[in-house]
Amino acid sequence: MEYLAVLLPSIVVGLLFWFAMKSIFNADKAERQAEAQAQAEADSRAGSPVDGPEPESDR
C-alpha cells in the first residue's frame, strides 16, 4: 500500500499531462484542417489553380 501512495501522485500528474497534450494536438489538427478547407475554398472562388505556376512580374 505504501507503493501506491508514493506512485499515485506521479500517475495522476502523468495522466493530466497526457490528456492536456492530447487535447492540444487534436485542436491543432482541427485548426489545420479548417485552414486547408478555407484555403481551398478561397482558391476555388478566385479561380486560380492550387499548384499552378506563379505569374511573372513586369520589370
C-alpha angles and dihedrals in degrees: 000000000000090000091056092052090051097045100038097079092050092048092050093048090047092052092048090051091048093051092046093051092045091054092047092051092046091050090049091050092050091048092051091050092049091048092050091048092049091048092049091050091048091049092049092049092049091049092228122137115251097228099022126135121276114257114252117244124224113246 
